[in-house]
Amino acid sequence: MLFIKRLVLFIIGFALILVLAFWGFKQNFPGKSIADALQTRLTNQTGIPVEIEAFELGWLKVSTPEVTLRTPKWLAGTPDVRLLILENIEVPFASVITSGKARILGQLHGGTIEASTDLLTWETMDISLDGVQLERVPLIAAFPYAFISGSLSLSSEIDNIKAIQQQQSRFPEGNLKGQLNDVQIRISGGAALFNLQFPELVFSEVMFDLQLGPLIAIKKIHLRGSLEGTIEGTIRLNEKRPQMSLIDLNFELTPAASLKEEISSISTMLRSFQCGETIKVNLKGSLNRLNFPTRNKC
């Protein structure tokens, strides 16, 4: 009995020492210094300015209230604005101990974000978003003459994390799949193309499957709503002059009956791109100078 009492006292005393040691370390945890060092490293490696608020140490996690991504340095001539704001970011200790993987959890504009990578190899990173509200994303809200709303969910596996860290690659490479739900797109007269006014577009669902890299391969974008059909093609990114990135896209879309009425004024022009009721168009050129669309073979 005496041995048990002493053992219990020893365990309580040891636990108390651990708590006091942890509390002392927590009170002096260099959260601001770590955040500053990490944001400098990430900015240098990716070319995307990152702002990280001071880290906080908890019993089972390290967390920070906010991480902000600003306009990339390589987007010359683009205003410096906040593009994405990640909130309540935390790294739980449990996954590091049990699997050797770092998991990052947080909130992103009304939805959630999760990322994970193997701490031993740092070769790949899995990223998923769920329920992100497009209208709350600063990058999208800043689009001139346009209002876009909807819910975004996606998953992606980036295969060249180590190359990005070593500054051997600028663009992430891997796959990206997901979908948009309840999408609304309104374009004001300020963005009229060829003096045309665009009707509001509504999509119940937009599914996409992309291959990322310097050449973005759009395997399939499938639309359901005001326009029904698919988009396929490629976007060749220009690192030094992003506005000169080249696109080659094929559209195969059928307008819904409600949309046909709204675009009746341009039906004559659209007829030259149609195969029956379906519009089959190829669009090529640079982002800042697109060629006039051409009809694909029926």
mmCIF file of N, CA and C in Angstrom, residues 66-142:
data_model
loop_
_atom_site.group_PDB
_atom_site.id
_atom_site.type_symbol
_atom_site.label_atom_id
_atom_site.label_comp_id
_atom_site.label_asym_id
_atom_site.label_seq_id
_atom_site.Cartn_x
_atom_site.Cartn_y
_atom_site.Cartn_z
ATOM 1 N N GLU A 66 -4.387 33.711 -38.540
ATOM 2 C CA GLU A 66 -4.607 34.104 -39.932
ATOM 3 C C GLU A 66 -3.335 33.963 -40.765
ATOM 4 N N VAL A 67 -3.524 33.488 -41.992
ATOM 5 C CA VAL A 67 -2.471 33.448 -43.009
ATOM 6 C C VAL A 67 -3.043 34.085 -44.266
ATOM 7 N N THR A 68 -2.330 35.063 -44.816
ATOM 8 C CA THR A 68 -2.816 35.797 -45.986
ATOM 9 C C THR A 68 -1.859 35.619 -47.155
ATOM 10 N N LEU A 69 -2.421 35.370 -48.345
ATOM 11 C CA LEU A 69 -1.648 35.308 -49.580
ATOM 12 C C LEU A 69 -1.971 36.553 -50.396
ATOM 13 N N ARG A 70 -0.928 37.259 -50.814
ATOM 14 C CA ARG A 70 -1.099 38.490 -51.570
ATOM 15 C C ARG A 70 -0.720 38.260 -53.041
ATOM 16 N N THR A 71 -0.860 39.306 -53.845
ATOM 17 C CA THR A 71 -0.580 39.225 -55.278
ATOM 18 C C THR A 71 0.855 38.757 -55.519
ATOM 19 N N PRO A 72 1.064 37.707 -56.350
ATOM 20 C CA PRO A 72 2.424 37.225 -56.630
ATOM 21 C C PRO A 72 3.316 38.315 -57.213
ATOM 22 N N LYS A 73 4.600 38.259 -56.869
ATOM 23 C CA LYS A 73 5.550 39.245 -57.366
ATOM 24 C C LYS A 73 5.700 39.177 -58.880
ATOM 25 N N TRP A 74 5.500 37.956 -59.447
ATOM 26 C CA TRP A 74 5.708 37.810 -60.886
ATOM 27 C C TRP A 74 4.515 38.280 -61.709
ATOM 28 N N LEU A 75 3.430 38.739 -61.065
ATOM 29 C CA LEU A 75 2.330 39.352 -61.809
ATOM 30 C C LEU A 75 2.599 40.851 -61.924
ATOM 31 N N ALA A 76 3.516 41.182 -62.810
ATOM 32 C CA ALA A 76 3.941 42.574 -62.959
ATOM 33 C C ALA A 76 2.778 43.465 -63.376
ATOM 34 N N GLY A 77 2.701 44.641 -62.748
ATOM 35 C CA GLY A 77 1.676 45.608 -63.092
ATOM 36 C C GLY A 77 0.325 45.345 -62.456
ATOM 37 N N THR A 78 0.218 44.284 -61.631
ATOM 38 C CA THR A 78 -1.035 43.959 -60.968
ATOM 39 C C THR A 78 -1.050 44.572 -59.570
ATOM 40 N N PRO A 79 -2.144 45.217 -59.165
ATOM 41 C CA PRO A 79 -2.195 45.833 -57.832
ATOM 42 C C PRO A 79 -1.951 44.813 -56.727
ATOM 43 N N ASP A 80 -1.272 45.257 -55.678
ATOM 44 C CA ASP A 80 -0.981 44.392 -54.543
ATOM 45 C C ASP A 80 -2.216 44.322 -53.647
ATOM 46 N N VAL A 81 -2.894 43.186 -53.669
ATOM 47 C CA VAL A 81 -4.096 43.004 -52.855
ATOM 48 C C VAL A 81 -4.041 41.631 -52.190
ATOM 49 N N ARG A 82 -4.876 41.443 -51.181
ATOM 50 C CA ARG A 82 -4.994 40.142 -50.531
ATOM 51 C C ARG A 82 -5.866 39.238 -51.402
ATOM 52 N N LEU A 83 -5.315 38.089 -51.795
ATOM 53 C CA LEU A 83 -6.019 37.178 -52.685
ATOM 54 C C LEU A 83 -6.799 36.120 -51.923
ATOM 55 N N LEU A 84 -6.181 35.550 -50.899
ATOM 56 C CA LEU A 84 -6.805 34.515 -50.078
ATOM 57 C C LEU A 84 -6.483 34.779 -48.614
ATOM 58 N N ILE A 85 -7.451 34.514 -47.745
ATOM 59 C CA ILE A 85 -7.244 34.694 -46.306
ATOM 60 C C ILE A 85 -7.641 33.397 -45.613
ATOM 61 N N LEU A 86 -6.670 32.698 -45.038
ATOM 62 C CA LEU A 86 -6.910 31.463 -44.311
ATOM 63 C C LEU A 86 -6.993 31.792 -42.825
ATOM 64 N N GLU A 87 -8.027 31.296 -42.147
ATOM 65 C CA GLU A 87 -8.247 31.629 -40.745
ATOM 66 C C GLU A 87 -8.196 30.379 -39.872
ATOM 67 N N ASN A 88 -7.816 30.616 -38.597
ATOM 68 C CA ASN A 88 -7.802 29.543 -37.584
ATOM 69 C C ASN A 88 -7.021 28.323 -38.067
ATOM 70 N N ILE A 89 -5.828 28.571 -38.565
ATOM 71 C CA ILE A 89 -4.966 27.498 -39.071
ATOM 72 C C ILE A 89 -4.313 26.777 -37.896
ATOM 73 N N GLU A 90 -4.338 25.446 -37.933
ATOM 74 C CA GLU A 90 -3.719 24.664 -36.865
ATOM 75 C C GLU A 90 -3.037 23.426 -37.424
ATOM 76 N N VAL A 91 -1.956 23.027 -36.735
ATOM 77 C CA VAL A 91 -1.215 21.805 -37.073
ATOM 78 C C VAL A 91 -1.279 20.880 -35.862
ATOM 79 N N PRO A 92 -2.112 19.837 -35.898
ATOM 80 C CA PRO A 92 -2.209 18.917 -34.757
ATOM 81 C C PRO A 92 -0.939 18.082 -34.606
ATOM 82 N N PHE A 93 -0.557 17.804 -33.358
ATOM 83 C CA PHE A 93 0.629 16.997 -33.107
ATOM 84 C C PHE A 93 0.368 15.515 -33.361
ATOM 85 N N ALA A 94 -0.886 15.070 -33.195
ATOM 86 C CA ALA A 94 -1.199 13.639 -33.241
ATOM 87 C C ALA A 94 -0.757 12.992 -34.544
ATOM 88 N N SER A 95 -1.064 13.616 -35.703
ATOM 89 C CA SER A 95 -0.731 13.016 -36.993
ATOM 90 C C SER A 95 0.782 12.969 -37.220
ATOM 91 N N VAL A 96 1.500 13.959 -36.686
ATOM 92 C CA VAL A 96 2.961 13.956 -36.808
ATOM 93 C C VAL A 96 3.548 12.766 -36.064
ATOM 94 N N ILE A 97 3.024 12.501 -34.874
ATOM 95 C CA ILE A 97 3.542 11.419 -34.035
ATOM 96 C C ILE A 97 3.156 10.052 -34.579
ATOM 97 N N THR A 98 1.913 9.894 -34.998
ATOM 98 C CA THR A 98 1.423 8.575 -35.399
ATOM 99 C C THR A 98 1.788 8.177 -36.823
ATOM 100 N N SER A 99 1.857 9.157 -37.743
ATOM 101 C CA SER A 99 2.082 8.805 -39.152
ATOM 102 C C SER A 99 3.258 9.522 -39.804
ATOM 103 N N GLY A 100 3.864 10.471 -39.114
ATOM 104 C CA GLY A 100 4.965 11.221 -39.703
ATOM 105 C C GLY A 100 4.508 12.234 -40.731
ATOM 106 N N LYS A 101 3.201 12.510 -40.750
ATOM 107 C CA LYS A 101 2.658 13.483 -41.691
ATOM 108 C C LYS A 101 2.212 14.748 -40.974
ATOM 109 N N ALA A 102 2.491 15.880 -41.586
ATOM 110 C CA ALA A 102 1.997 17.156 -41.063
ATOM 111 C C ALA A 102 0.656 17.450 -41.713
ATOM 112 N N ARG A 103 -0.365 17.682 -40.898
ATOM 113 C CA ARG A 103 -1.690 18.053 -41.400
ATOM 114 C C ARG A 103 -1.967 19.492 -41.007
ATOM 115 N N ILE A 104 -2.460 20.252 -41.955
ATOM 116 C CA ILE A 104 -2.817 21.649 -41.717
ATOM 117 C C ILE A 104 -4.315 21.784 -41.917
ATOM 118 N N LEU A 105 -4.997 22.286 -40.906
ATOM 119 C CA LEU A 105 -6.443 22.451 -40.958
ATOM 120 C C LEU A 105 -6.784 23.919 -40.776
ATOM 121 N N GLY A 106 -7.848 24.361 -41.428
ATOM 122 C CA GLY A 106 -8.229 25.759 -41.262
ATOM 123 C C GLY A 106 -9.530 26.085 -41.963
ATOM 124 N N GLN A 107 -9.878 27.354 -41.933
ATOM 125 C CA GLN A 107 -11.097 27.853 -42.561
ATOM 126 C C GLN A 107 -10.715 28.798 -43.699
ATOM 127 N N LEU A 108 -11.518 28.751 -44.767
ATOM 128 C CA LEU A 108 -11.214 29.560 -45.951
ATOM 129 C C LEU A 108 -12.508 30.096 -46.537
ATOM 130 N N HIS A 109 -12.805 31.349 -46.264
ATOM 131 C CA HIS A 109 -13.929 32.063 -46.874
ATOM 132 C C HIS A 109 -15.232 31.260 -46.835
ATOM 133 N N GLY A 110 -15.631 30.912 -45.625
ATOM 134 C CA GLY A 110 -16.890 30.209 -45.436
ATOM 135 C C GLY A 110 -16.793 28.704 -45.569
ATOM 136 N N GLY A 111 -15.643 28.183 -45.945
ATOM 137 C CA GLY A 111 -15.441 26.745 -46.084
ATOM 138 C C GLY A 111 -14.252 26.287 -45.275
ATOM 139 N N THR A 112 -13.778 25.102 -45.566
ATOM 140 C CA THR A 112 -12.636 24.540 -44.845
ATOM 141 C C THR A 112 -11.525 24.167 -45.820
ATOM 142 N N ILE A 113 -10.302 24.117 -45.290
ATOM 143 C CA ILE A 113 -9.137 23.706 -46.066
ATOM 144 C C ILE A 113 -8.333 22.713 -45.248
ATOM 145 N N GLU A 114 -7.813 21.707 -45.923
ATOM 146 C CA GLU A 114 -6.949 20.724 -45.271
ATOM 147 C C GLU A 114 -5.812 20.381 -46.218
ATOM 148 N N ALA A 115 -4.595 20.339 -45.675
ATOM 149 C CA ALA A 115 -3.416 19.969 -46.466
ATOM 150 C C ALA A 115 -2.557 19.026 -45.644
ATOM 151 N N SER A 116 -1.889 18.093 -46.306
ATOM 152 C CA SER A 116 -1.022 17.156 -45.600
ATOM 153 C C SER A 116 0.182 16.802 -46.467
ATOM 154 N N THR A 117 1.308 16.529 -45.802
ATOM 155 C CA THR A 117 2.524 16.125 -46.507
ATOM 156 C C THR A 117 3.366 15.257 -45.595
ATOM 157 N N ASP A 118 4.164 14.369 -46.177
ATOM 158 C CA ASP A 118 5.063 13.508 -45.420
ATOM 159 C C ASP A 118 6.295 14.307 -45.030
ATOM 160 N N LEU A 119 6.577 14.389 -43.730
ATOM 161 C CA LEU A 119 7.686 15.211 -43.259
ATOM 162 C C LEU A 119 9.049 14.650 -43.629
ATOM 163 N N LEU A 120 9.115 13.351 -43.960
ATOM 164 C CA LEU A 120 10.395 12.750 -44.307
ATOM 165 C C LEU A 120 10.789 13.021 -45.752
ATOM 166 N N THR A 121 9.827 13.006 -46.652
ATOM 167 C CA THR A 121 10.144 13.147 -48.074
ATOM 168 C C THR A 121 9.822 14.532 -48.625
ATOM 169 N N TRP A 122 8.732 15.154 -48.180
ATOM 170 C CA TRP A 122 8.287 16.447 -48.698
ATOM 171 C C TRP A 122 8.147 16.426 -50.221
ATOM 172 N N GLU A 123 7.762 15.274 -50.783
ATOM 173 C CA GLU A 123 7.666 15.166 -52.235
ATOM 174 C C GLU A 123 6.286 15.555 -52.757
ATOM 175 N N THR A 124 5.246 15.190 -52.028
ATOM 176 C CA THR A 124 3.889 15.483 -52.475
ATOM 177 C C THR A 124 3.109 16.181 -51.373
ATOM 178 N N MET A 125 2.060 16.867 -51.776
ATOM 179 C CA MET A 125 1.152 17.491 -50.824
ATOM 180 C C MET A 125 -0.278 17.295 -51.311
ATOM 181 N N ASP A 126 -1.125 16.814 -50.421
ATOM 182 C CA ASP A 126 -2.546 16.658 -50.714
ATOM 183 C C ASP A 126 -3.292 17.866 -50.153
ATOM 184 N N ILE A 127 -4.138 18.478 -50.974
ATOM 185 C CA ILE A 127 -4.889 19.664 -50.570
ATOM 186 C C ILE A 127 -6.357 19.441 -50.894
ATOM 187 N N SER A 128 -7.229 19.806 -49.970
ATOM 188 C CA SER A 128 -8.667 19.719 -50.241
ATOM 189 C C SER A 128 -9.371 20.953 -49.690
ATOM 190 N N LEU A 129 -10.367 21.411 -50.424
ATOM 191 C CA LEU A 129 -11.223 22.514 -50.008
ATOM 192 C C LEU A 129 -12.657 22.009 -50.002
ATOM 193 N N ASP A 130 -13.462 22.534 -49.090
ATOM 194 C CA ASP A 130 -14.856 22.131 -49.036
ATOM 195 C C ASP A 130 -15.725 23.322 -48.653
ATOM 196 N N GLY A 131 -16.706 23.622 -49.505
ATOM 197 C CA GLY A 131 -17.690 24.645 -49.184
ATOM 198 C C GLY A 131 -17.187 26.075 -49.207
ATOM 199 N N VAL A 132 -16.148 26.370 -49.981
ATOM 200 C CA VAL A 132 -15.623 27.738 -50.070
ATOM 201 C C VAL A 132 -16.608 28.603 -50.861
ATOM 202 N N GLN A 133 -16.984 29.755 -50.300
ATOM 203 C CA GLN A 133 -17.940 30.641 -50.947
ATOM 204 C C GLN A 133 -17.203 31.628 -51.863
ATOM 205 N N LEU A 134 -17.420 31.503 -53.164
ATOM 206 C CA LEU A 134 -16.659 32.281 -54.135
ATOM 207 C C LEU A 134 -16.799 33.778 -53.939
ATOM 208 N N GLU A 135 -17.997 34.236 -53.604
ATOM 209 C CA GLU A 135 -18.221 35.674 -53.470
ATOM 210 C C GLU A 135 -17.453 36.279 -52.303
ATOM 211 N N ARG A 136 -16.938 35.426 -51.394
ATOM 212 C CA ARG A 136 -16.186 35.918 -50.243
ATOM 213 C C ARG A 136 -14.673 35.884 -50.462
ATOM 214 N N VAL A 137 -14.245 35.352 -51.611
ATOM 215 C CA VAL A 137 -12.814 35.272 -51.925
ATOM 216 C C VAL A 137 -12.362 36.608 -52.508
ATOM 217 N N PRO A 138 -11.410 37.314 -51.876
ATOM 218 C CA PRO A 138 -10.985 38.628 -52.388
ATOM 219 C C PRO A 138 -10.525 38.589 -53.836
ATOM 220 N N LEU A 139 -9.840 37.528 -54.239
ATOM 221 C CA LEU A 139 -9.358 37.406 -55.616
ATOM 222 C C LEU A 139 -10.513 37.490 -56.609
ATOM 223 N N ILE A 140 -11.621 36.823 -56.309
ATOM 224 C CA ILE A 140 -12.770 36.805 -57.216
ATOM 225 C C ILE A 140 -13.603 38.066 -57.062
ATOM 226 N N ALA A 141 -13.741 38.545 -55.830
ATOM 227 C CA ALA A 141 -14.519 39.760 -55.589
ATOM 228 C C ALA A 141 -13.895 40.972 -56.269
ATOM 229 N N ALA A 142 -12.574 40.890 -56.562
ATOM 230 C CA ALA A 142 -11.881 42.020 -57.178
ATOM 231 C C ALA A 142 -12.033 42.059 -58.695
#
